[in-house]
XYZ file of C-alpha atoms in Angstrom:
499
model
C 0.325 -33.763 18.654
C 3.794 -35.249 20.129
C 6.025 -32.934 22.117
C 8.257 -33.329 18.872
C 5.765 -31.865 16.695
C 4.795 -29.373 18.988
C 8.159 -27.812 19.537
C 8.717 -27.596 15.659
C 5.330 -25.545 15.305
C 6.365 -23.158 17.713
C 9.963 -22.880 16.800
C 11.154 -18.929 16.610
C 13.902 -19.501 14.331
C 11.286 -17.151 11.332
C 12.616 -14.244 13.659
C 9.183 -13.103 13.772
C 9.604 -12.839 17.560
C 6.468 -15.457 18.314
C 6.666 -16.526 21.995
C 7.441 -20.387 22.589
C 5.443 -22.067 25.168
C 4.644 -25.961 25.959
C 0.551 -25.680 25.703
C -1.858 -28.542 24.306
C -3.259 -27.738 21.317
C -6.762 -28.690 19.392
C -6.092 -30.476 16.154
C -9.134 -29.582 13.615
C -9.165 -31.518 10.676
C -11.795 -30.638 7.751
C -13.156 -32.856 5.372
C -10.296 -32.452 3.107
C -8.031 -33.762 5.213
C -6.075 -30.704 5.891
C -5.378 -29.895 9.500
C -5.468 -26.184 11.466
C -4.289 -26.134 15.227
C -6.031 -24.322 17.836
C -2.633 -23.758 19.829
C -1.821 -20.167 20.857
C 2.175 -19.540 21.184
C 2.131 -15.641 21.699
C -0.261 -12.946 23.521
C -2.047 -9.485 22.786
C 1.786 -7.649 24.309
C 3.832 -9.865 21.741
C 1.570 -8.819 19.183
C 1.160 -5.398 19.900
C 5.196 -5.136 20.081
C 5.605 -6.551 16.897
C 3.517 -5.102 14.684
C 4.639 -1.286 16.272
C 8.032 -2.442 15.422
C 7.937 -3.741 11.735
C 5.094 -0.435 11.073
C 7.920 2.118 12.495
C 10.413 1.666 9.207
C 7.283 1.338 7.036
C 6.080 4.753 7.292
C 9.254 6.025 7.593
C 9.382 4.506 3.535
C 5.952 5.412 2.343
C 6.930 8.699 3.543
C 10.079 8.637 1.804
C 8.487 7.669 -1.568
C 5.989 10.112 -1.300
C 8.409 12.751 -1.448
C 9.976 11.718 -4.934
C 6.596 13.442 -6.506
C 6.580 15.868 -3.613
C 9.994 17.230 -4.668
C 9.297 17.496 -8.821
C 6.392 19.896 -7.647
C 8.984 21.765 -5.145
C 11.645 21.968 -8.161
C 9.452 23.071 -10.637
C 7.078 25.103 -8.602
C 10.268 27.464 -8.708
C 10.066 28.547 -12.322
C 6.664 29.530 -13.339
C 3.170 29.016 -12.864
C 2.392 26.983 -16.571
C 5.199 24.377 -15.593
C 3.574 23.925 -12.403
C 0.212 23.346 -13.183
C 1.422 20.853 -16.271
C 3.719 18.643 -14.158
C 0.592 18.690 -11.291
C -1.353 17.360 -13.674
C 1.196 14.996 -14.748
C 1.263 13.772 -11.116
C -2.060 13.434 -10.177
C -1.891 10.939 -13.705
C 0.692 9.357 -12.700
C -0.142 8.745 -9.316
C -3.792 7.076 -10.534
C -2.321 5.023 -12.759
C 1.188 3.661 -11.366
C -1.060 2.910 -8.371
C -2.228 -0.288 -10.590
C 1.476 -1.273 -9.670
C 0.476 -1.053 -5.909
C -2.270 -2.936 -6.021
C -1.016 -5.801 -8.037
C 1.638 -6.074 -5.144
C -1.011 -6.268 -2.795
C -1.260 -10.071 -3.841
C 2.375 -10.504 -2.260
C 0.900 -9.339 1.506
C -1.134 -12.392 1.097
C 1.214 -15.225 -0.496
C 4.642 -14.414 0.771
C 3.641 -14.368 4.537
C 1.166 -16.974 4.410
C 4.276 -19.521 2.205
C 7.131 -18.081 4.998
C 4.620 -19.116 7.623
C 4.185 -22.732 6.148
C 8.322 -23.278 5.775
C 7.258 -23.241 1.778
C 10.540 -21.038 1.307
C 11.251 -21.162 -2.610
C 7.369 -20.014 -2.967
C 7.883 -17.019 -1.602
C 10.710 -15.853 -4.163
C 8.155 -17.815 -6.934
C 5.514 -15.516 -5.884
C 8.300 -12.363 -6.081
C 8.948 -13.664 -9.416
C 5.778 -14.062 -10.903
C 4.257 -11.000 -9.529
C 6.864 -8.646 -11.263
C 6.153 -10.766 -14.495
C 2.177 -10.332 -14.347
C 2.870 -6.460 -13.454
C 5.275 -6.389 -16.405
C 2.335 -7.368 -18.622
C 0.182 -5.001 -17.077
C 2.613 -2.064 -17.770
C 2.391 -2.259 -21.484
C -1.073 -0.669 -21.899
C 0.099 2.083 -19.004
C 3.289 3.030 -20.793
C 1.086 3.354 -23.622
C -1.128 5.272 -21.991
C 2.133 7.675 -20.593
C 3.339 7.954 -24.293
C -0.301 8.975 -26.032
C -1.457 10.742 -22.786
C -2.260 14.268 -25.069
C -4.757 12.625 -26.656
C -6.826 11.712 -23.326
C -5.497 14.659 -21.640
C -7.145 16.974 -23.890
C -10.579 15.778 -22.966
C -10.829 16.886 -19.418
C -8.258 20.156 -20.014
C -8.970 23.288 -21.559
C -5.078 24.882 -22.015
C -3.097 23.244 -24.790
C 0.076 24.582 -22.867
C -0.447 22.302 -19.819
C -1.409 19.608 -22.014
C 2.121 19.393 -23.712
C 3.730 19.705 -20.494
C 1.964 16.829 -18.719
C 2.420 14.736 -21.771
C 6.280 15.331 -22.456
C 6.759 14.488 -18.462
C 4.493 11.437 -18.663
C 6.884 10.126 -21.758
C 9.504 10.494 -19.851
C 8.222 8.928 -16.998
C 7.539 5.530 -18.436
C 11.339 4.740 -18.021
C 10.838 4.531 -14.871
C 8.417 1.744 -14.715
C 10.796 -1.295 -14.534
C 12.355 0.467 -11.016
C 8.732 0.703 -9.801
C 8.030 -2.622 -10.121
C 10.892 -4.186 -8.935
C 11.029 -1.993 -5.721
C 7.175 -2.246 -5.126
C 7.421 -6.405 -5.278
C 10.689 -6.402 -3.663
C 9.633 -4.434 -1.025
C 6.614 -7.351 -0.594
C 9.559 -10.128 -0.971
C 11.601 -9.093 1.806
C 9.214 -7.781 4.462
C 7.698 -11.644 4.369
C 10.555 -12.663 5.596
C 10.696 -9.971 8.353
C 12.609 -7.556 6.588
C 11.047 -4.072 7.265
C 13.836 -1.989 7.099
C 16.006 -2.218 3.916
C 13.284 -0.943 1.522
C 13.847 2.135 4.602
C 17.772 1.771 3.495
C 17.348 2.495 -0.247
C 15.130 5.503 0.032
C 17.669 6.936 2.825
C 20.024 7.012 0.326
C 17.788 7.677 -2.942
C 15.181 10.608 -1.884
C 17.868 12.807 -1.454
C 19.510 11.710 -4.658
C 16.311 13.067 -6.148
C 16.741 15.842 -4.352
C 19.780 16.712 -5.775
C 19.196 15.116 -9.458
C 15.839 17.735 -9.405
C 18.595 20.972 -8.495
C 21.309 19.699 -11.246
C 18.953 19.179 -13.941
C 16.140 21.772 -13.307
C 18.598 24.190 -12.574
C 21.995 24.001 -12.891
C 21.362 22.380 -15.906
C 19.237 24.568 -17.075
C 16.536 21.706 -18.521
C 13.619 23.217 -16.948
C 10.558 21.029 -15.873
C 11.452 18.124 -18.115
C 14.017 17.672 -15.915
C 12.207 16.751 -12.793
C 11.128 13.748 -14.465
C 14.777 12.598 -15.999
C 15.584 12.989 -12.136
C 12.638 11.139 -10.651
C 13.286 8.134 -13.350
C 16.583 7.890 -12.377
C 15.897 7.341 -9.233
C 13.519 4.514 -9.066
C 15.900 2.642 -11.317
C 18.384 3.294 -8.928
C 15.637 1.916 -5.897
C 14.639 -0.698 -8.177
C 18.572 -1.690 -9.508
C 19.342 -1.555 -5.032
C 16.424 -4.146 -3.887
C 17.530 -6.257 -6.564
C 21.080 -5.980 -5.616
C 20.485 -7.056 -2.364
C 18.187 -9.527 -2.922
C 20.789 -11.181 -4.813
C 23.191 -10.527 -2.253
C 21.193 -12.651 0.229
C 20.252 -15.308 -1.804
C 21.266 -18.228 -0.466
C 22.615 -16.980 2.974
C 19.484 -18.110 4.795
C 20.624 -21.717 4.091
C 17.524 -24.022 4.086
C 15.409 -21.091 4.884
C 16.949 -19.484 1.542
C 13.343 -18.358 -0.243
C 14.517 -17.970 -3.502
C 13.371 -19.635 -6.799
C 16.379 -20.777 -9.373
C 16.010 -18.417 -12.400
C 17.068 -21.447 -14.324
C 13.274 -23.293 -12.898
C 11.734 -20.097 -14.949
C 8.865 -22.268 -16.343
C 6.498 -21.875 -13.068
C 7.136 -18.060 -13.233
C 4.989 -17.692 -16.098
C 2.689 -20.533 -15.385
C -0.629 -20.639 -12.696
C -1.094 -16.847 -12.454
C -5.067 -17.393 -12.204
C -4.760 -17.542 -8.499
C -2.727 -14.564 -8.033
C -4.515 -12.103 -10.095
C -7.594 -13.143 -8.216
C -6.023 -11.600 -5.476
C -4.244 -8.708 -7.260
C -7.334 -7.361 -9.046
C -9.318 -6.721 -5.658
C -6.621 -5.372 -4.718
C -6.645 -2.873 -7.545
C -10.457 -2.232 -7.199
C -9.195 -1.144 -2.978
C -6.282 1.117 -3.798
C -7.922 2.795 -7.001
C -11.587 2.969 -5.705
C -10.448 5.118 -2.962
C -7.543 7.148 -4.879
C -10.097 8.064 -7.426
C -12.783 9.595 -4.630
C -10.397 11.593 -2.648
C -9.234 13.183 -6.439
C -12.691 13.500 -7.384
C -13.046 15.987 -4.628
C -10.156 18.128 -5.580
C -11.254 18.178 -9.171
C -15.110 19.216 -7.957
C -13.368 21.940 -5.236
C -12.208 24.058 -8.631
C -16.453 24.954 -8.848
C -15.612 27.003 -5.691
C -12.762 29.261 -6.885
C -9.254 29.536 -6.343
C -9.544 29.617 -2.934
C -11.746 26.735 -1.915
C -9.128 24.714 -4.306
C -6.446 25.849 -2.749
C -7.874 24.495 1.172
C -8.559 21.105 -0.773
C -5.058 20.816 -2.181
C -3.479 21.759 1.513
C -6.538 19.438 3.357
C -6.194 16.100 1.154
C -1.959 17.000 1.741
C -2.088 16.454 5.239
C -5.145 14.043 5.085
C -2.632 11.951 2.925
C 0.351 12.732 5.269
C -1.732 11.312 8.215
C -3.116 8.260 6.608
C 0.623 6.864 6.382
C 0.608 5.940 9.526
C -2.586 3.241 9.702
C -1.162 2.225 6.647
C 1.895 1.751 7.383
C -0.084 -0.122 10.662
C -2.264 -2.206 8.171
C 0.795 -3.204 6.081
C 2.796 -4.704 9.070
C -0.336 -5.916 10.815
C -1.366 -8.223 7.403
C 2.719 -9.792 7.311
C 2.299 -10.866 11.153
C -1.067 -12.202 10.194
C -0.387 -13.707 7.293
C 2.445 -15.242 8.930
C 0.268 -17.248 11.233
C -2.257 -18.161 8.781
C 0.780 -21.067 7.315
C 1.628 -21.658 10.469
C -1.732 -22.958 10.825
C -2.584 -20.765 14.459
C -6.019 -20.299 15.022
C -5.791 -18.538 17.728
C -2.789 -16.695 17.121
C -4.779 -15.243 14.218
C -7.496 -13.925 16.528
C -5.564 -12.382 18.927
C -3.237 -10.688 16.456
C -6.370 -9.654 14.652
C -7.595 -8.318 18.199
C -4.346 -6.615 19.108
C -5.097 -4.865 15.861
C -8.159 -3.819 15.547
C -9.188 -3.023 19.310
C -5.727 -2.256 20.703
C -3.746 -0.605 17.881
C -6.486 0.859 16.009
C -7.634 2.819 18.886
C -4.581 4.210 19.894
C -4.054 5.473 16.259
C -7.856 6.665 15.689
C -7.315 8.984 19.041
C -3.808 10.623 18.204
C -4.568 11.236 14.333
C -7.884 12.890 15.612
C -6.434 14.995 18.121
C -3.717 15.569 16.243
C -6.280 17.259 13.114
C -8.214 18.755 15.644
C -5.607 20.606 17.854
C -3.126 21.094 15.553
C -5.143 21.997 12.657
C -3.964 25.951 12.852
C -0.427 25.467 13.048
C -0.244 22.369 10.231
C -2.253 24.457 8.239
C -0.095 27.378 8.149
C 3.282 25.225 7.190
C 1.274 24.485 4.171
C -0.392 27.822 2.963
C 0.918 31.778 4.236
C -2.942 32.642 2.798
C -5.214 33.581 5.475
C -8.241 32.546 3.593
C -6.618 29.697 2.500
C -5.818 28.935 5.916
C -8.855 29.603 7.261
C -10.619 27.204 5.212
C -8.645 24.563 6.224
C -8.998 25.214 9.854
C -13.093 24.589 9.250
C -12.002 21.306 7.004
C -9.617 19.690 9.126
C -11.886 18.934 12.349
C -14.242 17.280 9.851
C -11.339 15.214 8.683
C -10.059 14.050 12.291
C -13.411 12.610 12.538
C -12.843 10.663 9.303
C -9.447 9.331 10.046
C -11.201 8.225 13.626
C -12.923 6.093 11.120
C -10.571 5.575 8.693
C -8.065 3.961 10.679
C -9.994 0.473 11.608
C -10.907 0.387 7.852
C -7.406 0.274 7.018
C -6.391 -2.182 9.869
C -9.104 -4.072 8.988
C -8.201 -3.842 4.865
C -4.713 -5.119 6.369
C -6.422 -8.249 7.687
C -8.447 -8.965 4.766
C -5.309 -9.085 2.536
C -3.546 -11.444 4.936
C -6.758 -13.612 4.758
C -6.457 -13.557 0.988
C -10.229 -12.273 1.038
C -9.458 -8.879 -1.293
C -12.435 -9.461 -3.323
C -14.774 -8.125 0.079
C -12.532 -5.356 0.157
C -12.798 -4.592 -3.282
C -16.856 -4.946 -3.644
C -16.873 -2.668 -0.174
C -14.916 0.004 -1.441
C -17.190 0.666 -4.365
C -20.585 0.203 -2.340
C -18.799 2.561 0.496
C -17.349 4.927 -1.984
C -19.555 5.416 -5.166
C -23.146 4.142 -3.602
C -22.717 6.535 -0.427
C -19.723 8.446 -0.206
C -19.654 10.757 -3.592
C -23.177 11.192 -3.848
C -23.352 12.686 -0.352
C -20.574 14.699 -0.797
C -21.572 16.260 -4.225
C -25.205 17.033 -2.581
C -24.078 18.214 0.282
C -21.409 20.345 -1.811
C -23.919 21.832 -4.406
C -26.859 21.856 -2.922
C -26.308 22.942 0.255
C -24.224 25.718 1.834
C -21.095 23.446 2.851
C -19.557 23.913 0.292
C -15.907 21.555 0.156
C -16.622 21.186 3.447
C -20.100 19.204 2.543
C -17.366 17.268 -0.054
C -15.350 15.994 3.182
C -18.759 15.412 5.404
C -20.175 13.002 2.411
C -17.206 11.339 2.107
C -16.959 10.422 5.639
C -20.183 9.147 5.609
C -18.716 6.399 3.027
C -15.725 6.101 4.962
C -17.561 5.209 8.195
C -19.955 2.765 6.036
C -16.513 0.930 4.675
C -15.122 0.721 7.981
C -17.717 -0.612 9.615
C -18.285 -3.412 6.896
C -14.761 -4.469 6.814
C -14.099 -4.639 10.898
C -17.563 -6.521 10.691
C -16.191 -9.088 8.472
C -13.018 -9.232 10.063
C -14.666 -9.900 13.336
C -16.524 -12.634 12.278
C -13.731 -14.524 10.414
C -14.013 -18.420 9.832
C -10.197 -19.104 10.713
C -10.368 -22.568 9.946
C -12.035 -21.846 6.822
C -9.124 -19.377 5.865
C -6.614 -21.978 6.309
C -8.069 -24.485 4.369
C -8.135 -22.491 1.942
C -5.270 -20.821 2.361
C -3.215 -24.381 1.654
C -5.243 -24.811 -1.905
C -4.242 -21.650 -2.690
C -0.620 -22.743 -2.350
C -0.968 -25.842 -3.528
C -2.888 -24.270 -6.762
C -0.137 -21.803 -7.957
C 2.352 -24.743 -7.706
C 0.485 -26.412 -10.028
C -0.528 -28.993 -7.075
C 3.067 -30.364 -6.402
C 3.876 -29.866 -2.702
């Protein structure tokens, strides 16, 4: 490698704040001909910087967009106990199945990174584009779903009331697909290209808008529940009619680095989408596998009474609340990685990947642990004023902290097996970790001995610490140069082979 050729691979002009230095580097070339270079142009600090930086705005977001739901149960959990139940159920549906739109954007923390990394510029908005087109398609049989959801609803609920409620929201609610999509792949889009904080931007601005749209149209109004829905599709059209608006706003101001593809070239969009649904569908399997588990519990805590429902419903809040930040962590931590995959960094993989892991995913294991454990009286309270309720949760939460310990490297380490392109693992562990140890532990534990929900959250961690320990076990043992390679015929596949 030339001193020319060396300076361009280590250029910082990606504003991805890699360190420059003038090292030798190890040239490996496969039997492909395609070439990976063992040169190392940042360090563990650089890395550990980095990735706390871009993670900040991210949970700052997911925390944000949680609260759209969050605030439709507020609103209507001020008018009467029927409403509420029907538009929780109407949540925990939505949630489920809109979370097929999260996973099929889990393709983009792959592609986008890896193409930015590897100067392939126009791929990136290709991969923006064809990822919103492939969800499209894959919204069809969900808004379907939305619009007949009394019929399946009916099955697994006993009171026609809360059936009719659930399925007049969910109508309503499939006008707000289009926003979701756009905002979920936009979101990918721009934080490939560094941009962490503008997804941050819109929900500044649009969470309280829901806010406000819930308290003029549940109230002042006077529409009643079927409002918080009107309110909540508003405003992801609004989130998804903002990324767009400034996507197109900096479209072309990146000069050569501009990264998107001419609307006019709309051929490729809807052509070679083989290689990114083998990446989205994993990704599905990841998101849903667990989703699905953690609801499972609530649903089985109802065989306890009120009570022991109640602890699950404040428990799996704050369980949620707390896993934002490792996945905000995992989300950042798979860009940066990603990023150095097309650069072609061997060893700026591993020690990102090491930052990660041993460095970041300690520090988070300890303070969301100690954070369950000391503060589990006081969090508990914000959520519940009943002292059984509470109570409960006080004997839950310690239980928990010992899960998230866990929990965190499996998420770090889910982070680096989507910037590796390697879902499918994830995917296949999840279900082992999940279905083949997790649930049945938990439901023995729960009904056949005298845990209780607590034997629910003991069996699950059991799965948790099987999943996490898989994952940071592949992780660890990663063929980089293998990942590369195939890394560039992935690229070169979904352009049809024209580099």
């Amino acid at each position: 490698m030339t001193s020319k050729d060396r300076a361009e691979s280590e250029e910082t002009s990606s504003g991805y704040g890699s360190i420059s230095r003038d090292v030798d580097a190890v040239v490996r070339t496969d039997f492909d001909g395609h070439t990976s270079v063992d040169v190392t142009t940042t360090t563990s600090g650089a890395e550990f910087k980095e990735i706390g930086r871009n993670a900040a705005p991210l949970m700052i977001t997911f925390l944000l967009q949680m609260s759209l739901s969050f605030m439709t149960v507020v609103s209507v959990g001020r008018l009467n106990a029927l409403d509420l139940g029907g538009v929780s159920l109407a949540n925990v549906t939505f949630t489920a199945t809109s979370a097929i739109f999260q996973g099929l954007a889990t393709c983009l923390d792959t592609l986008c990174p890896q193409a930015y990394g590897s100067k392939r510029y126009q791929l990136v908005g290709l991969y923006f584009q064809r990822c919103v087109a492939i969800s499209t398609l894959f919204a069809v049989p969900i808004a379907l779903l939305w619009w007949f959801s009394a019929h399946a609803l009916r099955l697994v609920v006993d009171d026609p009331r809360l059936v009719v409620i659930a399925a007049r929201y969910l109508r309503v609610m499939v006008s707000s697909i289009p926003g979701y999509i756009i905002f979920e792949c936009g979101k990918k889009y721009l934080q490939a290209q560094n941009d962490f904080t503008t997804g941050q931007y819109i929900l500044f601005v649009c969470a309280p808008l829901n806010a406000f749209f819930n308290y003029l149209l549940v109230f002042r109004l006077g529409m009643g529940y079927i409002g918080a829905p009107i309110a909540t599709s508003v405003t992801f059209m609004l989130m998804g009619i903002s990324i767009v608006a400034y996507i197109w706003y900096q479209k072309g101001r990146n000069g050569d680095m501009d990264c998107w593809n001419p609307m006019c070239n709309w051929r490729p969009i809807f052509s070679n989408w083989e290689p990114m649904i083998s990446l989205a569908v994993p990704g599905i399997v990841m998101i849903e596998a667990e989703f699905l588990a953690f609801e499972s519990l609530t649903i089985l805590s109802a065989k306890f009474g009120t009570e022991a429902l109640a602890a699950q419903s404040v428990v799996a809040s704050i369980q949620t609340l707390t896993f934002q930040v490792p996945f905000s962590t995992g989300v950042a931590a798979s860009n940066r990685i990603a990023y150095h995959i097309g650069k072609k960094r061997i060893n700026d993989c591993r020690i990102a990947t090491k930052t990660t892991i041993i460095q970041i995913g300690v520090i988070l294991a300890i303070a969301n642990f100690l954070f369950l454990v000391l503060g589990r009286k006081q969090v508990s309270t914000f959520f519940s004023k009943d002292e059984g309720v509470v109570a409960l949760a006080v004997q839950i939460l310690p239980i928990i902290g010992v899960n998230q310990f866990a929990d965190v490297f499996n998420v770090l380490a889910a982070g680096v097996l989507r910037a590796q392109g390697r879902q499918r693992i994830g995917g296949i562990l999840n279900i082992l970790a999940y279905y083949v140890v997790g649930l049945p532990v938990a439901v023995t534990l729960g009904f056949y001995t005298d845990l209780g929900v607590k034997g629910f959250w003991i069996g699950l961690g059991c799965g948790i610490f099987v999943l996490s320990i898989g994952e940071v076990y592949c992780v660890w043992n990663s063929n980089w140069s293998q990942i590369i390679h195939d890394s560039h015929l992935l690229h070169k596949s979904t352009q049809g082979g024209n580099l």
